[in-house]
Amino acid sequence: AAPSKVANGTPSAITVEEFEDLASLSQDDEASVSITVVGASGDLAKKKIFPALFALYYEDCLPKHFSIFGYARSKMTDAELRDMVSRTLTCRIDKRENCSEKMEEFLKRCFYHSGQYDSEADFKELGKKIKQHEGPRVSNRLFYLSIPPNIFLDVVKCASRSASSENGWTRVIVEKPFGRDSESSAALTRGLKQYLVEDQIFRIDHYLGKELVENLSVLRFSNLVFEPLWSRQYIRNVQLIFSEDFGTEGRGGYFDSYGIIRDIMQNHLLQILALFAMETPISLEAEDIRNEKVKVLRSMKPLQLEDVVIGQYKSHTKGGITYPGYTDDKTVPKGSLAPTFAAAALFINNARWDGVPFLMKAGKALHTKQAEIRVQFRHVPGNLYKGAFGTDLDRATNELVIRVQPDEAIYLKINNKIPGLGMRLDRSNLNLHYAARYSKEIPDAYERLLLDAIEGERRLFIRSDELDAAWELFTPLLKELEQKRTAPELYPYGSRGPVGAHYLAAKYNVRWG
Ligand code: NDP
Ligand code: BG6
């Protein structure tokens, strides 16, 4: 029955031949694609989804016959949606040629339908509206769930029953959080699978759509110089670092029931880790890559409390300005223990990575906004140049840095002779600085991921077994922290985070980069 579900979201018997006909029809240039942004009145829709759709339109990446529908409870007319979209649309395209003409054209293809999230009747009306725009063409429909997770299932039920395609594909993009632990995530997956098959579900982790994260496999598997070094034999430790220089700012309500470990580590940083550490996939096909990622996750030991440090930012005054602490946010319960910072050491129990610490660090309200991967290599054996660096022996090791954002770059710290008559060494960077090397601006992660979902490319989306494996690593720790009511170490807003993170790194002979 799976093929029929892929086609229209409701089980019915069609043959494999019929399914193949349908699949080829739905890839037809003349097929229509309708994208419904559920929760169109919300923050993510305005900030990311509509701008990404417009950028795709501007770049001629959307199919010829496309329409976009906003759906939410708020009352809005088509004109009001268009006004909202055009006013909030700040994106990389803004200063390009013909931007306003393109915007006019784009807005003509955006429509709004107001309805309840649990009303099949309202979704039926939406379905009728979509149908009017599709005309007699093959109908392909994408629903983007940009809504709080407690209403995911209501929407999937109503959309699949009352607004899914009758003769093309129906796909659903689901935003995180995918549950808060193994049990709730499994319940969500079971719930979704009552109405959809796995191939219809596109679980988004927008870090996978970031240019330098996508480039990780290229760097590794297409350059002879890196892959042979990619193991415990040469790599001393790997660091995955995420920091933001602002607090929860308005999202405290959501954040408090999740905390930084669920918000960033269990998904964004763990996904990067899996891509970084996986074995060579058989091909670049989605299933081959996802199979390798799952193997890495399953080779890891669940996180241990003694290998984790948690922190929470407190108010801090600097230059006459007082920055609020996390619990000063009105949407955060007084005395909340939710971590806004965490550092952890993880290990992969396989032949390639045995004993290599993978250190993760994620925090809000820190001194800088940055996401990077740091690979610290072992010392060169022997001591041929001992003394040539002065006393700082640590400087003699190589380090590869992949700066995911901002100001994307890949640089390798190498040892080099300082030009001159003496024999003095320093450490210099072989630097691939994207802004200097590539003139074209980098698309937003949401552009890549939306385009992939439209094209049915699943490589950058999370499969349910990957999700299960990811939660298995974090759930015992999260439960222990909550049961023990572990108090986070306080750190001042705008600082480098709690000192405990340095002790954790030192335990494994690591210095944060
Ligand atoms: P919002 O809180 O802005 O909610 C989106 C829309 O959902 C609202 O405009 C509202 O529309 C409706 N809504 C909000 N709360 C409820 C409720 N309790 N019951 C029913 N409907 C409600 O969310 P975001 O746009 O910030 O995020 C959407 C999804 O994306 C969430 O799952 C979030 O976790 C995830 N996400 C968000 C990010 C961000 O930067 N904002 C980043 C990464 C993920 P209306 O009242 O008109 O129906
Ligand atoms: C989201 C988190 O997934 O990623 C937010 O929920 C965080 O808390 C955001 O701010 C960071 O994304 P980016 O792309 O701005 O680094």
Coordinates of C-alpha atoms and ligand atoms in Angstrom, one line a residue:
A1 CA 0.0 0.0 0.0
A2 CA 3.0 2.4 0.4
P3 CA 3.0 3.7 -3.2
S4 CA -0.6 4.8 -3.0
K5 CA 0.0 6.6 0.2
V6 CA 3.0 8.4 -1.3
A7 CA 0.7 9.6 -4.1
N8 CA -2.2 11.0 -2.1
G9 CA -1.8 10.5 1.6
T10 CA -4.6 8.1 2.0
P11 CA -4.3 4.3 1.7
S12 CA -5.9 2.9 -1.4
A13 CA -4.8 0.0 -3.7
I14 CA -2.9 1.0 -6.8
T15 CA -0.4 -1.2 -8.6
V16 CA 3.3 -0.5 -8.8
E17 CA 2.9 0.3 -12.5
E18 CA 0.2 2.9 -11.7
F19 CA 2.5 4.4 -9.1
E20 CA 5.4 4.7 -11.5
D21 CA 3.1 6.3 -14.1
L22 CA 2.0 8.7 -11.4
A23 CA 5.5 9.5 -10.3
S24 CA 6.6 10.3 -13.9
L25 CA 3.4 12.4 -14.4
S26 CA 4.1 14.4 -11.3
Q27 CA 7.6 15.2 -12.5
D28 CA 6.1 16.6 -15.6
D29 CA 7.0 20.2 -16.4
E30 CA 3.4 20.9 -16.8
A31 CA 2.4 19.6 -13.4
S32 CA 1.5 22.2 -10.8
V33 CA 3.1 22.6 -7.4
S34 CA 1.2 24.2 -4.6
I35 CA 3.0 25.1 -1.4
T36 CA 1.0 25.7 1.7
V37 CA 2.7 27.5 4.6
V38 CA 0.7 26.4 7.6
G39 CA 1.3 29.0 10.4
A40 CA 1.8 31.7 7.7
S41 CA 1.2 34.5 10.3
G42 CA 4.1 33.3 12.4
D43 CA 7.7 34.3 13.0
L44 CA 9.4 31.6 11.0
A45 CA 7.1 32.0 8.0
K46 CA 7.9 35.7 7.8
K47 CA 11.6 35.5 8.6
K48 CA 12.6 32.5 6.6
I49 CA 10.0 30.7 4.5
F50 CA 8.5 33.4 2.4
P51 CA 11.9 35.1 1.8
A52 CA 13.3 31.7 0.7
L53 CA 10.4 31.1 -1.6
F54 CA 10.8 34.5 -3.2
A55 CA 14.6 34.0 -3.6
L56 CA 13.8 30.7 -5.4
Y57 CA 11.3 32.4 -7.6
Y58 CA 13.8 35.2 -8.4
E59 CA 16.4 32.6 -9.4
D60 CA 13.9 30.8 -11.6
C61 CA 14.1 27.7 -9.5
L62 CA 10.4 27.2 -8.8
P63 CA 8.4 25.1 -11.2
K64 CA 6.5 26.8 -14.0
H65 CA 3.1 26.3 -12.5
F66 CA 3.4 27.1 -8.8
S67 CA 1.1 28.8 -6.2
I68 CA 1.7 29.6 -2.6
F69 CA -1.0 29.5 0.1
G70 CA -0.7 30.9 3.6
Y71 CA -2.9 29.1 6.1
A72 CA -3.4 30.1 9.7
R73 CA -6.2 31.1 12.1
S74 CA -5.6 34.8 11.9
K75 CA -8.0 36.6 9.6
M76 CA -6.2 38.0 6.5
T77 CA -7.1 38.7 2.9
D78 CA -4.8 37.8 0.0
A79 CA -3.9 41.5 -0.2
E80 CA -3.0 41.5 3.5
L81 CA -0.8 38.4 3.2
R82 CA 0.9 40.0 0.2
D83 CA 1.5 43.2 2.1
M84 CA 2.9 41.2 5.1
V85 CA 5.2 39.2 2.8
S86 CA 6.5 42.2 0.9
R87 CA 7.0 44.2 4.1
T88 CA 8.9 41.5 6.0
L89 CA 10.8 40.2 3.1
T90 CA 14.4 41.1 3.7
C91 CA 16.6 38.7 1.9
R92 CA 19.7 38.5 -0.2
I93 CA 17.8 39.4 -3.3
D94 CA 16.8 42.9 -2.1
K95 CA 19.4 44.8 -4.0
R96 CA 19.3 42.8 -7.2
E97 CA 18.2 44.0 -10.6
N98 CA 14.4 44.0 -11.2
C99 CA 13.7 42.9 -7.6
S100 CA 10.5 44.9 -7.3
E101 CA 9.1 43.7 -10.6
K102 CA 9.9 40.1 -9.6
M103 CA 8.3 40.7 -6.3
E104 CA 5.1 41.9 -7.9
E105 CA 4.9 38.8 -10.1
F106 CA 5.7 36.6 -7.1
L107 CA 3.0 38.2 -4.9
K108 CA 0.4 37.5 -7.5
R109 CA 0.9 33.9 -6.9
C110 CA 0.5 34.1 -3.1
F111 CA -2.9 33.5 -1.6
Y112 CA -4.3 33.2 1.9
H113 CA -6.8 31.0 3.6
S114 CA -7.9 31.4 7.2
G115 CA -8.9 28.2 9.1
Q116 CA -8.6 26.2 12.2
Y117 CA -5.8 23.6 12.5
D118 CA -8.1 20.8 13.5
S119 CA -11.0 21.4 11.0
E120 CA -11.3 19.0 8.1
A121 CA -13.9 21.4 6.7
D122 CA -11.5 24.3 6.6
F123 CA -8.8 22.2 5.0
K124 CA -11.4 21.0 2.4
E125 CA -12.0 24.6 1.5
L126 CA -8.3 25.2 1.2
G127 CA -8.1 22.1 -1.0
K128 CA -10.8 23.6 -3.3
K129 CA -8.9 26.9 -3.5
I130 CA -5.7 25.0 -4.4
K131 CA -7.6 23.1 -7.0
Q132 CA -8.9 26.3 -8.7
H133 CA -5.3 27.4 -9.2
E134 CA -4.0 24.0 -10.4
G135 CA -6.6 23.7 -13.1
P136 CA -6.6 20.4 -15.0
R137 CA -2.8 19.8 -14.4
V138 CA -1.3 17.1 -12.3
S139 CA -1.5 18.3 -8.7
N140 CA 1.6 18.2 -6.5
R141 CA 1.2 19.6 -3.0
L142 CA 3.7 20.6 -0.3
F143 CA 2.6 21.5 3.2
Y144 CA 5.1 23.3 5.4
L145 CA 4.2 22.9 9.1
S146 CA 5.5 26.2 10.5
I147 CA 3.4 25.9 13.7
P148 CA 4.0 24.8 17.3
P149 CA 4.5 21.0 17.6
N150 CA 1.4 20.3 19.7
I151 CA -0.7 20.9 16.6
F152 CA 1.4 19.0 14.0
L153 CA -0.8 15.9 14.1
D154 CA -4.1 17.8 13.9
V155 CA -2.9 19.5 10.7
V156 CA -1.4 16.4 9.2
K157 CA -4.7 14.5 9.8
C158 CA -6.9 17.3 8.3
A159 CA -4.5 18.1 5.4
S160 CA -4.0 14.4 4.4
R161 CA -7.7 13.7 4.5
S162 CA -9.1 16.8 3.0
A163 CA -6.5 18.7 1.1
S164 CA -4.0 16.2 -0.3
S165 CA -3.4 15.7 -4.0
E166 CA -5.6 13.2 -5.9
N167 CA -3.3 12.6 -8.8
G168 CA 0.2 13.7 -7.8
W169 CA 2.4 13.8 -4.7
T170 CA 1.7 15.2 -1.3
R171 CA 4.7 16.0 0.9
V172 CA 4.9 17.5 4.4
I173 CA 7.8 19.5 5.8
V174 CA 7.9 19.2 9.5
E175 CA 9.8 21.8 11.6
K176 CA 11.6 20.8 14.8
P177 CA 11.2 20.1 17.6
F178 CA 10.5 16.5 16.8
G179 CA 9.4 15.6 20.4
R180 CA 11.4 16.2 23.5
D181 CA 12.7 12.7 24.2
S182 CA 12.7 9.2 22.7
E183 CA 9.1 8.5 23.8
S184 CA 7.5 11.7 22.6
S185 CA 9.5 11.6 19.3
A186 CA 8.4 8.0 18.7
A187 CA 4.8 9.0 19.5
L188 CA 5.0 11.8 17.0
T189 CA 6.5 9.5 14.3
R190 CA 3.7 7.0 15.0
G191 CA 1.1 9.7 14.8
L192 CA 2.5 11.1 11.5
K193 CA 2.6 7.6 10.0
Q194 CA -1.1 7.1 10.6
Y195 CA -1.6 9.6 7.7
L196 CA 1.7 9.6 5.8
V197 CA 4.4 7.2 4.7
E198 CA 8.0 8.0 5.6
D199 CA 8.8 9.2 2.1
Q200 CA 6.2 11.9 2.4
I201 CA 7.7 13.3 5.6
F202 CA 10.5 15.9 5.3
R203 CA 11.9 16.5 8.8
I204 CA 13.9 19.7 8.4
D205 CA 17.2 20.5 10.2
H206 CA 18.1 23.8 8.6
Y207 CA 21.8 23.3 9.5
L208 CA 22.0 20.6 6.8
G209 CA 21.1 23.2 4.3
K210 CA 24.0 25.5 5.2
E211 CA 26.6 25.8 2.5
L212 CA 29.6 24.7 4.5
V213 CA 27.7 21.8 6.1
E214 CA 26.8 20.5 2.7
N215 CA 30.4 21.0 1.6
L216 CA 31.7 18.8 4.4
S217 CA 31.4 15.6 2.4
V218 CA 32.9 17.3 -0.7
L219 CA 35.9 18.4 1.3
R220 CA 36.4 15.0 2.7
F221 CA 35.6 12.7 -0.1
S222 CA 36.8 14.6 -3.1
N223 CA 40.2 15.7 -1.8
L224 CA 42.9 13.1 -1.4
V225 CA 44.7 15.1 1.2
F226 CA 42.0 14.9 3.9
E227 CA 40.4 11.5 3.8
P228 CA 43.5 9.5 4.8
L229 CA 43.9 11.8 7.9
W230 CA 40.3 11.5 8.9
S231 CA 40.6 9.1 11.8
R232 CA 41.9 8.5 15.4
Q233 CA 45.3 8.0 13.9
Y234 CA 45.8 11.6 13.1
I235 CA 42.9 13.5 14.7
R236 CA 43.2 14.4 18.4
N237 CA 39.8 15.9 18.9
V238 CA 36.9 17.5 17.0
Q239 CA 35.0 20.5 18.3
L240 CA 31.5 21.5 17.2
I241 CA 30.7 25.0 18.4
F242 CA 27.6 27.1 18.2
S243 CA 27.2 30.4 19.9
E244 CA 24.8 33.3 19.7
D245 CA 25.4 36.8 21.0
F246 CA 21.8 37.3 22.0
G247 CA 19.4 35.6 24.4
T248 CA 16.1 33.9 23.9
E249 CA 14.5 37.2 23.0
G250 CA 10.7 36.6 22.7
R251 CA 11.1 32.8 22.3
G252 CA 11.6 32.2 26.0
G253 CA 8.2 30.4 26.2
Y254 CA 9.2 27.8 23.6
F255 CA 12.8 27.6 24.8
D256 CA 12.1 27.0 28.4
S257 CA 10.5 23.6 27.8
Y258 CA 13.3 22.5 25.5
G259 CA 16.6 24.1 26.6
I260 CA 19.8 24.4 24.6
I261 CA 20.6 20.6 24.5
R262 CA 17.3 19.9 22.7
D263 CA 17.3 23.1 20.7
I264 CA 20.8 22.9 19.2
M265 CA 22.9 19.9 20.3
Q266 CA 20.6 16.9 19.7
N267 CA 19.8 18.1 16.2
H268 CA 22.1 20.8 14.5
L269 CA 25.4 19.8 16.1
L270 CA 24.7 16.0 16.1
Q271 CA 23.8 16.1 12.4
I272 CA 27.1 17.9 11.7
L273 CA 28.9 15.3 13.8
A274 CA 27.3 12.4 11.9
L275 CA 28.2 13.9 8.5
F276 CA 31.7 14.6 9.7
A277 CA 32.4 11.1 11.0
M278 CA 30.5 8.8 8.7
E279 CA 32.1 6.3 6.4
T280 CA 32.2 6.8 2.6
P281 CA 28.6 6.3 1.4
I282 CA 28.1 3.9 -1.5
S283 CA 26.7 6.8 -3.5
L284 CA 25.3 10.3 -3.1
E285 CA 21.8 8.9 -3.0
A286 CA 19.8 10.0 0.0
E287 CA 19.4 6.5 1.5
D288 CA 23.1 5.7 1.1
I289 CA 24.1 8.9 3.0
R290 CA 21.4 8.5 5.6
N291 CA 22.4 4.9 6.2
E292 CA 25.9 5.9 7.0
K293 CA 24.8 8.7 9.3
V294 CA 22.6 6.2 11.3
K295 CA 25.6 3.9 11.6
V296 CA 27.6 6.7 13.3
L297 CA 24.8 7.6 15.6
R298 CA 24.3 3.9 16.6
S299 CA 28.0 3.5 17.3
M300 CA 27.9 6.3 19.9
K301 CA 27.6 5.9 23.7
P302 CA 24.7 7.9 25.2
L303 CA 25.9 11.0 26.9
Q304 CA 27.1 10.7 30.5
L305 CA 26.3 13.4 33.1
E306 CA 30.0 13.6 34.1
D307 CA 30.8 14.6 30.5
V308 CA 28.3 17.4 30.4
V309 CA 28.4 21.0 31.7
I310 CA 25.3 23.2 31.7
G311 CA 24.9 26.9 32.1
Q312 CA 22.4 29.7 32.1
Y313 CA 23.0 33.4 31.4
K314 CA 22.5 36.0 34.0
S315 CA 22.1 39.7 33.7
H316 CA 25.2 41.8 33.0
T317 CA 25.9 45.5 32.8
K318 CA 28.5 46.7 30.3
G319 CA 29.2 50.2 29.0
G320 CA 26.2 51.5 31.0
I321 CA 23.8 49.0 29.3
T322 CA 22.2 46.2 31.3
Y323 CA 21.6 43.0 29.4
P324 CA 18.8 40.9 31.0
G325 CA 19.4 37.4 32.4
Y326 CA 17.4 34.4 31.1
T327 CA 15.0 34.4 34.0
D328 CA 14.3 38.1 33.5
D329 CA 12.4 37.2 30.4
K330 CA 8.7 37.5 31.3
T331 CA 7.8 34.3 29.3
V332 CA 10.3 32.3 31.4
P333 CA 9.1 30.8 34.7
K334 CA 10.9 32.2 37.8
G335 CA 13.6 29.9 39.0
S336 CA 13.8 28.0 35.7
L337 CA 16.7 25.6 35.5
A338 CA 16.6 25.4 31.7
P339 CA 20.2 25.4 30.3
T340 CA 21.0 28.2 27.8
F341 CA 24.5 26.8 27.5
A342 CA 25.9 23.3 27.3
A343 CA 29.2 21.6 26.6
A344 CA 29.6 17.9 26.2
A345 CA 32.1 15.2 25.3
L346 CA 30.9 12.4 23.0
F347 CA 32.6 9.3 21.7
I348 CA 32.1 7.1 18.7
N349 CA 32.9 3.5 19.5
N350 CA 34.1 2.3 16.1
A351 CA 37.5 1.5 14.6
R352 CA 37.9 4.9 13.0
W353 CA 37.1 7.1 16.0
D354 CA 37.8 5.0 19.1
G355 CA 39.0 7.3 21.9
V356 CA 38.7 10.6 20.0
P357 CA 36.7 13.2 22.0
F358 CA 34.0 15.0 20.0
L359 CA 33.4 18.1 22.0
M360 CA 30.2 20.1 21.5
K361 CA 29.5 23.5 22.9
A362 CA 26.3 25.5 22.3
G363 CA 25.2 28.7 24.0
K364 CA 23.0 31.7 23.8
A365 CA 24.0 35.2 25.1
L366 CA 27.7 34.6 24.6
H367 CA 30.3 37.0 23.4
T368 CA 30.0 36.2 19.7
K369 CA 27.7 34.7 17.0
Q370 CA 29.4 31.8 15.3
A371 CA 29.1 28.2 14.2
E372 CA 32.2 26.2 13.4
I373 CA 33.9 22.9 13.3
R374 CA 37.5 22.6 14.6
V375 CA 39.6 19.6 13.9
Q376 CA 42.8 19.4 16.0
F377 CA 45.4 17.1 14.7
R378 CA 48.0 15.2 16.7
H379 CA 51.5 16.4 17.2
V380 CA 54.1 15.7 14.6
P381 CA 56.2 12.8 15.9
G382 CA 59.8 13.6 16.9
N383 CA 61.0 17.1 17.8
L384 CA 63.0 18.4 14.9
Y385 CA 61.8 22.0 15.4
K386 CA 61.6 21.9 19.2
G387 CA 62.3 25.4 20.5
A388 CA 61.7 27.1 17.1
F389 CA 58.2 28.2 18.4
G390 CA 59.4 29.6 21.7
T391 CA 57.8 27.9 24.7
D392 CA 54.3 27.4 23.3
L393 CA 54.6 23.8 22.1
D394 CA 50.8 23.5 21.4
R395 CA 51.3 25.8 18.5
A396 CA 53.0 23.1 16.6
T397 CA 49.8 21.1 15.9
N398 CA 47.7 21.6 12.8
E399 CA 44.1 22.6 13.0
L400 CA 41.5 22.6 10.3
V401 CA 38.6 25.1 10.9
I402 CA 35.4 25.0 9.0
R403 CA 33.6 28.2 9.7
V404 CA 29.9 27.6 9.0
Q405 CA 28.9 31.1 9.8
P406 CA 29.3 34.0 9.7
D407 CA 31.8 34.9 7.0
E408 CA 32.1 31.4 5.7
A409 CA 35.6 30.0 5.4
I410 CA 37.8 26.9 5.6
Y411 CA 41.3 27.4 6.9
L412 CA 44.1 25.1 7.8
K413 CA 46.6 26.2 10.4
I414 CA 50.0 25.1 9.3
N415 CA 53.5 25.6 10.7
N416 CA 55.7 27.8 8.6
K417 CA 59.2 29.3 8.6
I418 CA 59.1 33.0 9.3
P419 CA 61.0 34.5 6.4
G420 CA 64.5 35.6 7.4
L421 CA 67.9 34.4 8.2
G422 CA 67.0 32.6 11.4
M423 CA 65.0 29.4 11.9
R424 CA 61.9 30.7 13.6
L425 CA 58.5 29.1 13.0
D426 CA 55.0 30.5 13.3
R427 CA 51.6 29.2 12.6
S428 CA 49.9 30.6 9.5
N429 CA 46.6 29.9 7.8
L430 CA 46.0 28.4 4.4
N431 CA 42.7 30.2 3.9
L432 CA 39.7 29.6 1.7
H433 CA 37.7 32.7 2.5
Y434 CA 34.4 32.4 0.6
A435 CA 33.7 36.1 0.2
A436 CA 37.1 36.6 -1.4
R437 CA 36.9 33.4 -3.6
Y438 CA 33.3 33.4 -4.7
S439 CA 31.5 36.5 -5.8
K440 CA 28.0 35.0 -5.7
E441 CA 26.2 35.3 -2.4
I442 CA 25.4 32.1 -0.5
P443 CA 21.7 31.1 -0.5
D444 CA 19.9 30.7 2.8
A445 CA 19.6 27.2 4.1
Y446 CA 15.8 27.3 3.7
E447 CA 16.1 27.9 0.0
R448 CA 18.2 24.8 -0.5
L449 CA 15.8 22.7 1.7
L450 CA 12.6 24.0 0.1
L451 CA 13.9 23.3 -3.3
D452 CA 14.9 19.8 -2.3
A453 CA 11.5 19.1 -0.9
I454 CA 9.9 20.3 -4.1
E455 CA 12.2 18.1 -6.1
G456 CA 11.7 15.1 -3.8
E457 CA 15.4 15.0 -2.8
R458 CA 15.6 13.6 0.8
R459 CA 19.4 13.7 1.3
L460 CA 19.3 16.7 3.7
F461 CA 16.2 15.6 5.7
I462 CA 16.2 13.4 8.8
R463 CA 14.9 9.9 8.4
S464 CA 12.9 8.4 11.4
D465 CA 15.6 5.9 12.3
E466 CA 18.2 8.7 12.4
L467 CA 15.9 10.7 14.7
D468 CA 15.4 7.6 17.0
A469 CA 19.1 7.1 17.2
A470 CA 19.7 10.8 18.0
W471 CA 17.2 10.8 20.8
E472 CA 18.6 7.6 22.3
L473 CA 21.9 9.4 22.8
F474 CA 20.4 12.3 24.6
T475 CA 17.3 11.1 26.4
P476 CA 18.9 9.4 29.5
L477 CA 21.0 12.5 30.1
L478 CA 18.0 14.9 29.7
K479 CA 16.0 12.8 32.1
E480 CA 18.8 12.6 34.7
L481 CA 19.3 16.4 34.6
E482 CA 15.6 16.9 35.1
Q483 CA 15.2 14.3 37.8
K484 CA 18.2 15.6 39.8
R485 CA 17.1 19.2 39.1
T486 CA 20.7 20.0 38.2
A487 CA 21.4 23.7 38.6
P488 CA 23.1 25.3 35.6
E489 CA 26.3 27.3 36.2
L490 CA 25.5 31.0 35.8
Y491 CA 27.5 33.0 33.3
P492 CA 27.2 36.7 32.5
Y493 CA 25.4 37.8 29.3
G494 CA 28.0 38.4 26.6
S495 CA 30.7 36.3 28.3
R496 CA 32.4 33.1 27.0
G497 CA 30.2 30.9 29.0
P498 CA 30.7 29.0 32.3
V499 CA 34.2 28.0 33.3
G500 CA 33.1 24.4 33.7
A501 CA 33.4 24.0 29.9
H502 CA 37.1 24.5 30.2
Y503 CA 37.5 21.9 32.9
L504 CA 35.5 19.5 30.8
A505 CA 37.8 20.1 27.8
A506 CA 40.9 19.8 30.0
K507 CA 39.7 16.4 31.3
Y508 CA 40.3 15.2 27.7
N509 CA 43.4 17.3 27.1
V510 CA 41.6 19.7 24.9
R511 CA 41.7 23.4 24.6
W512 CA 38.7 25.0 23.0
G513 CA 39.6 26.7 19.7
Ligands
NDP1 P1 4.9 30.9 16.1 O1 4.8 30.8 17.6 O2 5.1 32.3 15.5 O3 3.6 30.2 15.6 C1 3.3 30.2 14.2 C2 1.8 30.4 14.0 O4 1.1 29.3 14.7 C3 1.3 31.6 14.7 O5 1.4 32.7 13.9 C4 -0.1 31.2 15.1 O6 -0.9 31.5 14.0 C5 0.0 29.8 15.3 N1 0.0 29.4 16.7 C6 0.9 29.9 17.6 N2 0.7 29.3 18.8 C7 -0.4 28.5 18.7 C8 -1.1 27.7 19.6 N3 -0.7 27.5 20.9 N4 -2.1 27.0 19.1 C9 -2.5 27.1 17.8 N5 -1.8 27.9 16.9 C10 -0.8 28.6 17.4 O7 6.1 29.9 15.7 P2 7.3 30.1 14.8 O8 6.9 30.7 13.5 O9 8.4 30.8 15.6 O10 7.8 28.6 14.6 C11 7.1 27.7 13.8 C12 7.7 26.3 14.0 O11 9.1 26.4 13.6 C13 7.8 25.8 15.4 O12 7.7 24.4 15.4 C14 9.2 26.2 15.9 O13 9.7 25.4 16.9 C15 10.0 26.0 14.6 N6 11.2 26.8 14.5 C16 11.1 28.2 14.6 C17 12.3 29.0 14.4 C18 12.2 30.5 14.5 O14 13.3 31.1 14.3 N7 11.1 31.1 14.7 C19 13.6 28.3 14.2 C20 13.5 26.9 14.0 C21 12.3 26.2 14.2 P3 -2.5 31.9 14.1 O15 -2.8 32.4 15.5 O16 -2.7 32.9 13.0 O17 -3.1 30.6 13.8
BG6_2 C1 17.0 27.2 15.6 C2 17.0 27.3 17.1 O1 16.9 25.8 15.3 O2 18.3 27.6 15.2 C3 17.2 28.7 17.5 O3 15.7 26.9 17.5 C4 18.5 29.3 16.9 O4 17.2 28.8 18.9 C5 18.5 29.0 15.4 O5 18.6 30.6 17.2 C6 19.9 29.3 14.9 O6 19.9 29.3 13.5 P1 20.9 30.1 12.6 O7 20.6 29.6 11.2 O8 20.5 31.5 12.8 O9 22.2 29.8 13.1

